Short mmCIF file of C-alpha atoms (C1' of nucleotides) in Angstrom, two decimals:
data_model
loop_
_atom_site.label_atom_id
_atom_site.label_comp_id
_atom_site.label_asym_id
_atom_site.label_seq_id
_atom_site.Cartn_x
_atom_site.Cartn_y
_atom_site.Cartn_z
CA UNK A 1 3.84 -72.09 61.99
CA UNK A 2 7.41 -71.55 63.44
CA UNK A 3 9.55 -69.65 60.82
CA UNK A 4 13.04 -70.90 62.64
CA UNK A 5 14.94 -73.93 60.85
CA UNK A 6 17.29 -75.41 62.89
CA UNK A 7 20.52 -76.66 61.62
CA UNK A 8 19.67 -80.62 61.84
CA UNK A 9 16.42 -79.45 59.81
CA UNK A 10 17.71 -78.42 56.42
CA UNK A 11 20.21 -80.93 56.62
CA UNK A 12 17.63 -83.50 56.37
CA UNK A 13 15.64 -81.55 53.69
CA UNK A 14 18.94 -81.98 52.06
CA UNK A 15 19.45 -85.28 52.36
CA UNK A 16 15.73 -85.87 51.63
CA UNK A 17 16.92 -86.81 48.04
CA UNK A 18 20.22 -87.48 47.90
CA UNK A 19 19.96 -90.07 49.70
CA UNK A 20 17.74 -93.26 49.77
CA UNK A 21 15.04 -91.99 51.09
CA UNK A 22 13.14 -95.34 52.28
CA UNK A 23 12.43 -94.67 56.35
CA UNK A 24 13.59 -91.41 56.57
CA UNK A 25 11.43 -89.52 58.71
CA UNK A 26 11.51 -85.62 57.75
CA UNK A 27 10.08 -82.81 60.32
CA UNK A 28 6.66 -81.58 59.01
CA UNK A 29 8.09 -78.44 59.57
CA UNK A 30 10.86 -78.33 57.05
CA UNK A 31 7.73 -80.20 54.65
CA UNK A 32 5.65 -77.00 55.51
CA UNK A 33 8.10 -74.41 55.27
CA UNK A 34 9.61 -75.73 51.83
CA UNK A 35 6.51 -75.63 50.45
CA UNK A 36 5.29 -72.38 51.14
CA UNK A 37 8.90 -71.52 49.76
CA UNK A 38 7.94 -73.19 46.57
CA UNK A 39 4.59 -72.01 46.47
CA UNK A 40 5.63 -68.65 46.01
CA UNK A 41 8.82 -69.27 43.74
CA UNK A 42 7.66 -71.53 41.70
CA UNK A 43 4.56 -69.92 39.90
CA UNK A 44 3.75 -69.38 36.99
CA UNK A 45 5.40 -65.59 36.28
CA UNK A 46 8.17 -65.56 38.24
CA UNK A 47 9.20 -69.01 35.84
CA UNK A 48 8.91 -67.26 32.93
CA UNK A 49 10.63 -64.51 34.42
CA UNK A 50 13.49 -66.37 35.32
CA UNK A 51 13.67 -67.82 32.07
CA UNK A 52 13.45 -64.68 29.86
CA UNK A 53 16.85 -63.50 32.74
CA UNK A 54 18.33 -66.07 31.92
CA UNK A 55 18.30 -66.23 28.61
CA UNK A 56 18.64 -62.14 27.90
CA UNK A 57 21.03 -61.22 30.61
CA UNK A 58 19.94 -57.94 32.12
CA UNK A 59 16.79 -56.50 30.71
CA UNK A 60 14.54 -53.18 31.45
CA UNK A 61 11.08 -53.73 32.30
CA UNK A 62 9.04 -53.17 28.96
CA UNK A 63 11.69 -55.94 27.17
CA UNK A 64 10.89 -58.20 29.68
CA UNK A 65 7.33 -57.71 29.31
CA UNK A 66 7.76 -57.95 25.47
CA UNK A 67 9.79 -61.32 25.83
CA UNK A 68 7.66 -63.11 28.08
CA UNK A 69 4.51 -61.63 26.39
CA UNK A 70 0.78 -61.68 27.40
CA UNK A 71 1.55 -60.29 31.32
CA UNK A 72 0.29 -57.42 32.15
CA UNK A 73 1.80 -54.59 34.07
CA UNK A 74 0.28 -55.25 37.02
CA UNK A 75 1.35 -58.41 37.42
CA UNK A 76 5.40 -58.12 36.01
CA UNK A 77 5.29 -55.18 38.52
CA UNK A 78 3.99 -57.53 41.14
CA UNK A 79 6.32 -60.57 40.38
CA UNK A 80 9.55 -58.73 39.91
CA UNK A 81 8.96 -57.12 43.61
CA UNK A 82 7.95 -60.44 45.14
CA UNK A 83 11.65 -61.52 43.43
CA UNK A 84 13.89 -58.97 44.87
CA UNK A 85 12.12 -59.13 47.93
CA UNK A 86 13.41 -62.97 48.08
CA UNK A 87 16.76 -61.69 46.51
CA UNK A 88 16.07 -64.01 43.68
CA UNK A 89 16.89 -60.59 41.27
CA UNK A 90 18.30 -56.98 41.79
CA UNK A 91 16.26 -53.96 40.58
CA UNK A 92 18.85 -51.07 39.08
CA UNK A 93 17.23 -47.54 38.84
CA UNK A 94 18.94 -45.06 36.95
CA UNK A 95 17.30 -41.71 38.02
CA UNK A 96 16.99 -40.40 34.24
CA UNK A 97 14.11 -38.96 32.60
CA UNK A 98 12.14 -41.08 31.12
CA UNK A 99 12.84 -43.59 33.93
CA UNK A 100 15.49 -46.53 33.37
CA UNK A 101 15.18 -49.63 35.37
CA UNK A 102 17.24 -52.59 34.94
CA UNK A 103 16.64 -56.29 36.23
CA UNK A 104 18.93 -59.09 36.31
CA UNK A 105 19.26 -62.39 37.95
CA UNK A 106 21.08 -62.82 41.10
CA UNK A 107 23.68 -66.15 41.79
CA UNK A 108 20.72 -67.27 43.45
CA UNK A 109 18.42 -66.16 40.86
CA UNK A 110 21.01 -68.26 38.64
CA UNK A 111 20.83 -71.42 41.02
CA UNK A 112 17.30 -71.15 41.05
CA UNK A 113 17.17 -71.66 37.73
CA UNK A 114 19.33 -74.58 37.00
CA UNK A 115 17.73 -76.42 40.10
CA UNK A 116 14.27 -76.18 37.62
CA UNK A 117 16.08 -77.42 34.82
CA UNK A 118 15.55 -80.61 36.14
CA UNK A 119 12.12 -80.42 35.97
CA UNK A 120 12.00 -78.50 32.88
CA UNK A 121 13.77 -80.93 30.96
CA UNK A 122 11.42 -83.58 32.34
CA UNK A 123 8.46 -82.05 30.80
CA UNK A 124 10.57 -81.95 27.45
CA UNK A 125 11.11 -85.67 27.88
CA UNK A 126 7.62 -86.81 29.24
CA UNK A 127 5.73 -84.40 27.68
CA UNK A 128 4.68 -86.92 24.54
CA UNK A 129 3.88 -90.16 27.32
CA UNK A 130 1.81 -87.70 29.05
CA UNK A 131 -0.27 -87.09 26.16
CA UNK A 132 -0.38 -90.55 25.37
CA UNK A 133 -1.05 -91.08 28.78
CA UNK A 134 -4.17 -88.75 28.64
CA UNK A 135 -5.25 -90.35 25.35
CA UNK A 136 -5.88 -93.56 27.02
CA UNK A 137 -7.62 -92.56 30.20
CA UNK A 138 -10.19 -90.38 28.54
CA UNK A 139 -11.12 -93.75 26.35
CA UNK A 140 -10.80 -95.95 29.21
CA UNK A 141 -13.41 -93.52 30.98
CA UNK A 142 -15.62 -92.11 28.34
CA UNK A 143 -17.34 -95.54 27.99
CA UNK B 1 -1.82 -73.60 19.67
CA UNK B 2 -0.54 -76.73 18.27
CA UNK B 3 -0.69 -79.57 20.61
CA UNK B 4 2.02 -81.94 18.84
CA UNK B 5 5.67 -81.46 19.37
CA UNK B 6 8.32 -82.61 16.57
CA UNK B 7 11.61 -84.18 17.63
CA UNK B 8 13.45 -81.77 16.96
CA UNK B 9 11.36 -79.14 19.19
CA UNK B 10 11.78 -81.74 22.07
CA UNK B 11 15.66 -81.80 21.29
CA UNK B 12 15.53 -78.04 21.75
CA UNK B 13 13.58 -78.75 25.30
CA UNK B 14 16.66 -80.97 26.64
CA UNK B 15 19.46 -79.48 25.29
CA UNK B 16 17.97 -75.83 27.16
CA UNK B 17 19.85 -76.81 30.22
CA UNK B 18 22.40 -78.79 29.63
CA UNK B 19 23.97 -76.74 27.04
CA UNK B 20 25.84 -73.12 28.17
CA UNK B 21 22.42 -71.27 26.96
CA UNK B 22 24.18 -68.33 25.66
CA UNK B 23 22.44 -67.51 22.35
CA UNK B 24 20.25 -70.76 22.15
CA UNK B 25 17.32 -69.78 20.54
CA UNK B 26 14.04 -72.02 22.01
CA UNK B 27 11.02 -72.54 20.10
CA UNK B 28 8.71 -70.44 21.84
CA UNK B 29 5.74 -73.44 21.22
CA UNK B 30 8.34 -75.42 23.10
CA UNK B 31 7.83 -73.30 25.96
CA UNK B 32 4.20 -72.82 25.54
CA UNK B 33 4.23 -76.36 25.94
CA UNK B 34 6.36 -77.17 28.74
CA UNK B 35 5.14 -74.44 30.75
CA UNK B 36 1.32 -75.43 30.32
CA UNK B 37 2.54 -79.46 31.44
CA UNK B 38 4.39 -77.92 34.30
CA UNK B 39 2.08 -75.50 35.37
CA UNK B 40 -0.32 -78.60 36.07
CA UNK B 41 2.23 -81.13 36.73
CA UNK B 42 3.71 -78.75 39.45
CA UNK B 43 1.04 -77.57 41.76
CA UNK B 44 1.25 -77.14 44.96
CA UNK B 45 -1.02 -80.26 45.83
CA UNK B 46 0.58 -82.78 42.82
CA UNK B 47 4.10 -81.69 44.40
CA UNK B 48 2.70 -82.74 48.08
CA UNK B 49 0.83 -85.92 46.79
CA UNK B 50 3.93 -87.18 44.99
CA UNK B 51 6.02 -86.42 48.33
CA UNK B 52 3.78 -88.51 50.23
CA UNK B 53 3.69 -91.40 48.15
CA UNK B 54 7.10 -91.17 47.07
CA UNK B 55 7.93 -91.41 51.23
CA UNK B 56 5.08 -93.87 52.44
CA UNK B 57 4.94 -96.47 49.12
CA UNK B 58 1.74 -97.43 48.25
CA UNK B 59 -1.09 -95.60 50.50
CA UNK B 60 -4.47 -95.23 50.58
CA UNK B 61 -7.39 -92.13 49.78
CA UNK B 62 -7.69 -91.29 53.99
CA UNK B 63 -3.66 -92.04 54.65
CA UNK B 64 -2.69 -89.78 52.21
CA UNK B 65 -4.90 -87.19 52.95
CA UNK B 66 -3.60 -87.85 56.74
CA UNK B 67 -0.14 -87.33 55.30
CA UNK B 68 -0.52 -84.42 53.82
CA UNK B 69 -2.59 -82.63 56.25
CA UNK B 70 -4.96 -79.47 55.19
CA UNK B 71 -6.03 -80.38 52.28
CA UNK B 72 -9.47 -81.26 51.71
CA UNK B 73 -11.23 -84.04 49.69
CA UNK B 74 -12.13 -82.26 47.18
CA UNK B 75 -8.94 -81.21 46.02
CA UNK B 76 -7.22 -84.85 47.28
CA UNK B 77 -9.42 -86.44 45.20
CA UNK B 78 -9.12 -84.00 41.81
CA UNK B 79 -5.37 -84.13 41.87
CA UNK B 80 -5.22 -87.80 42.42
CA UNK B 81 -7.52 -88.18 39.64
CA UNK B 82 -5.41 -85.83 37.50
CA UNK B 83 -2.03 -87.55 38.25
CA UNK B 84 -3.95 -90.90 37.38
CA UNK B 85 -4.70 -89.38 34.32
CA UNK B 86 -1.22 -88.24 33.46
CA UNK B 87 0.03 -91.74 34.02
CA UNK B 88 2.20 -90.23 37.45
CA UNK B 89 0.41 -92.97 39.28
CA UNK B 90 -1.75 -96.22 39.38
CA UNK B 91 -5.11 -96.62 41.36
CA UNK B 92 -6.37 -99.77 42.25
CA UNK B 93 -9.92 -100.07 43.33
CA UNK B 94 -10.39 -103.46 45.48
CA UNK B 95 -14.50 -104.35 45.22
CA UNK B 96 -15.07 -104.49 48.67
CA UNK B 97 -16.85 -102.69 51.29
CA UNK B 98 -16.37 -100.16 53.04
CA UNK B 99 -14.33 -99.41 49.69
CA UNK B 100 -10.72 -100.06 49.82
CA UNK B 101 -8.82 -97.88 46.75
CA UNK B 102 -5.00 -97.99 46.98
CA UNK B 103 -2.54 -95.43 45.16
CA UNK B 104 1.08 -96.03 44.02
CA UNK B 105 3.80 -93.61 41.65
CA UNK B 106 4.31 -95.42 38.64
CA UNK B 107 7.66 -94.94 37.21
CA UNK B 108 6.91 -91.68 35.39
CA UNK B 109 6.05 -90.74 39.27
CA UNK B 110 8.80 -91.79 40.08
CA UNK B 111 10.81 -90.21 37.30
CA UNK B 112 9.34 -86.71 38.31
CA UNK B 113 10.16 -87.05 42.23
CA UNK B 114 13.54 -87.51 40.84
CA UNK B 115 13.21 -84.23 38.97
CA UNK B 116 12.10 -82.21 41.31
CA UNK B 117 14.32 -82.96 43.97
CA UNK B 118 16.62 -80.68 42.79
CA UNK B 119 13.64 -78.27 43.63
CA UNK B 120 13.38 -79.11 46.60
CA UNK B 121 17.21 -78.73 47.40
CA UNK B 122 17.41 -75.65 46.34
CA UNK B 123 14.80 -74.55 48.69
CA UNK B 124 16.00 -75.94 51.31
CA UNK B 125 19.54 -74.56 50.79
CA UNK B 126 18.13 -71.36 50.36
CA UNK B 127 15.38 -70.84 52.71
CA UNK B 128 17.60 -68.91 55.40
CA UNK B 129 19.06 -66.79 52.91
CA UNK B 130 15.65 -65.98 51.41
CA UNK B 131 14.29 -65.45 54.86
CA UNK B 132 17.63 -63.34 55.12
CA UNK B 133 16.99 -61.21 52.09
CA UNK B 134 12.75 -60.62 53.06
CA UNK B 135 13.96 -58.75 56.17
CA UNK B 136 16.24 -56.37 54.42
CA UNK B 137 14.28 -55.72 51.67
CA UNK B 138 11.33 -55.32 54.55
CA UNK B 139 13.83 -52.59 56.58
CA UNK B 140 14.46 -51.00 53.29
CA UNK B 141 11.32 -49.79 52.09
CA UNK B 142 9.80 -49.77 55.46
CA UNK B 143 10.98 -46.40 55.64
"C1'" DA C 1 1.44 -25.84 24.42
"C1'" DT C 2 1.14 -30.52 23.67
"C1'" DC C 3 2.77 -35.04 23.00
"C1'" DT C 4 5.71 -38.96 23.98
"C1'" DA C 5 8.39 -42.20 26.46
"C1'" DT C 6 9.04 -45.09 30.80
"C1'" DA C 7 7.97 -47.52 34.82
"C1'" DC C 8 5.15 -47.73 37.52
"C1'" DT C 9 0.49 -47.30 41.19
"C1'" DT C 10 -4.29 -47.38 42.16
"C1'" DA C 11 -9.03 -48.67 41.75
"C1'" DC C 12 -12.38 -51.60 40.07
"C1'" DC C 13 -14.07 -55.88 38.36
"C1'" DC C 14 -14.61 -60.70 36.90
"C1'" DA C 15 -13.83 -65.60 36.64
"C1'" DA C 16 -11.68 -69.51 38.28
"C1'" DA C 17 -9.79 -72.03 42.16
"C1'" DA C 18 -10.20 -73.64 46.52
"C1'" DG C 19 -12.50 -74.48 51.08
"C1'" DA C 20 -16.52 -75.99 53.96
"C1'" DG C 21 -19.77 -79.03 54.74
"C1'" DA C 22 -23.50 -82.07 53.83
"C1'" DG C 23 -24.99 -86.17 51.31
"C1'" DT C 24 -24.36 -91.21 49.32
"C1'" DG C 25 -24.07 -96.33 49.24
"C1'" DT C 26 -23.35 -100.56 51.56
"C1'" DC C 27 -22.25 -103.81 54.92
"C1'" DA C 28 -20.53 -105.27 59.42
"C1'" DG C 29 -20.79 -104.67 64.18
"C1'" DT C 30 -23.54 -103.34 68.53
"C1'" DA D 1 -32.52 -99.80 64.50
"C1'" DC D 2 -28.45 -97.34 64.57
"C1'" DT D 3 -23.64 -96.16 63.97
"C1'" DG D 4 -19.38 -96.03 61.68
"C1'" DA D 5 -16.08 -96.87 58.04
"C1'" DC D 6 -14.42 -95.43 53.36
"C1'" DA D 7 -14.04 -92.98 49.24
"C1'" DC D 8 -16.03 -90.27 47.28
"C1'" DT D 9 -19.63 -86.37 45.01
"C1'" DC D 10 -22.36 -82.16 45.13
"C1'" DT D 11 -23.42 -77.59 46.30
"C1'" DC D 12 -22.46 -73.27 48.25
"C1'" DT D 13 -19.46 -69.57 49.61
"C1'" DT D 14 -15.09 -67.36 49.99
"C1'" DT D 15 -10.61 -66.32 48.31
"C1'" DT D 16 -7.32 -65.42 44.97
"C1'" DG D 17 -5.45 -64.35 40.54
"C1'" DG D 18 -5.35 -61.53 37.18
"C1'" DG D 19 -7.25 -58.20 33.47
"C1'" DT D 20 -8.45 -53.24 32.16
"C1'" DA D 21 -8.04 -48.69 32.36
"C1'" DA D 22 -6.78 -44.54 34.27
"C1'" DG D 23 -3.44 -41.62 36.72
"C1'" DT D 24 1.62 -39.84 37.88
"C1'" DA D 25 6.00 -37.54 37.11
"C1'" DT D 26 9.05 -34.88 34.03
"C1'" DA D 27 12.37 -33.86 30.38
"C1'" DG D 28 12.86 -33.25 25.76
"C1'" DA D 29 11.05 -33.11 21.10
"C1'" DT D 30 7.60 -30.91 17.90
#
DNA sequence: ATCTATACTTACCCAAAAGAGAGTGTCAGT
DNA sequence: ACTGACACTCTCTTTTGGGTAAGTATAGAT
């Protein structure tokens, strides 16, 4: 898969939703390459992650860890590298002993997050019709 | 954990991101909550399916899989089943043979697309500056 | 001299998710 | 009689995600 995006592409991944999107024919490319973009953003840690930044400003490792709760090392250690490698966050070491890191958000980091508000308050709003939802097809099917 | 959700708790949910979330304090079973609806709502292949059919209408099993492109029946045909279930879209079985099953969003589908368009922006605005920021970070700590 | 705190890394392991591929039922067309 | 179309389902294997536990470095406290 070609890496490249050419100008023309993101501006129709752009317009993808602003506008009405009826015959509007979008390069499987952009399709591809946006998805494997939210593939790895948009798991499960690094949403929690963002959301404990967000909410507590600049944090050290261990209080992040405490505030998100049930991770293990391995895998904040993992998550906050796969971050600032995307330059969603920015890792602070203060060369003391014991060892200091700090993490906060970057503005994209930031924008990141209020583009999933969206979805997160979605969830808050569907999140009863969904059960109700589920209710009904497990009766409909358990005949 | 407690599967029901009070009014108030889904109050909390909305108001997360529309209010400046300074010192808002969330219910963390809010979040347990939300985060277990999105993590299944939000997958990769649910994200893809709801694409598809939010581009092409009403489709059928082989034209969506056609659409999408990679993924295999298996999977098609559990994340169909699971969107059915979550009322994110209709399926309509016509008695005929060879079988004829058509798939549409309902407007909870819809609803979602909606949502997670600004998603979908986002990476789209971003994805050169992300691309941008992997190479650095690459030429860093290649050293 | 030993312990503690901090932010990791490394090695090993397991379970769940996903992919590959074959099988199914039925009728219409050749 | 055989093939193909469609929408699956079943089984088997591979991949991935993620947990556990141990190790590392070093200053300061006990």
């Amino acid at each position: 898969m070609n890496p490249s995006l050419t100008k023309k592409q993101i501006a129709q991944a752009k317009a993808y939703c602003t506008s009405e999107r009826a015959d509007l024919e979008v390069d499987p490319r952009v399709e591809a390459l946006v998805n494997e973009l939210l593939g790895r953003v948009a798991d499960k840690w690094t949403m929690l992650v963002i959301e404990v930044l967000t909410t507590g400003g600049e944090m050290r490792f261990t209080r992040i860890a405490e505030a998100i709760g049930g991770i293990s090392q391995k895998m904040l250690t993992q998550t906050l590298r796969q971050m600032e490698r995307d330059g969603l966050l920015v890792r602070t070491v203060h060369p003391v002993i014991p060892p200091h890191v700090d993490y906060r958000l970057t503005k994209m980091g930031d924008s990141l997050a209020e583009a999933f508000c969206g979805v997160w308050q979605w969830a808050g709003q569907h999140l009863e019709r969904i059960e109700k939802a589920r209710r009904e097809f497990d009766a409909r099917t358990a005949k």
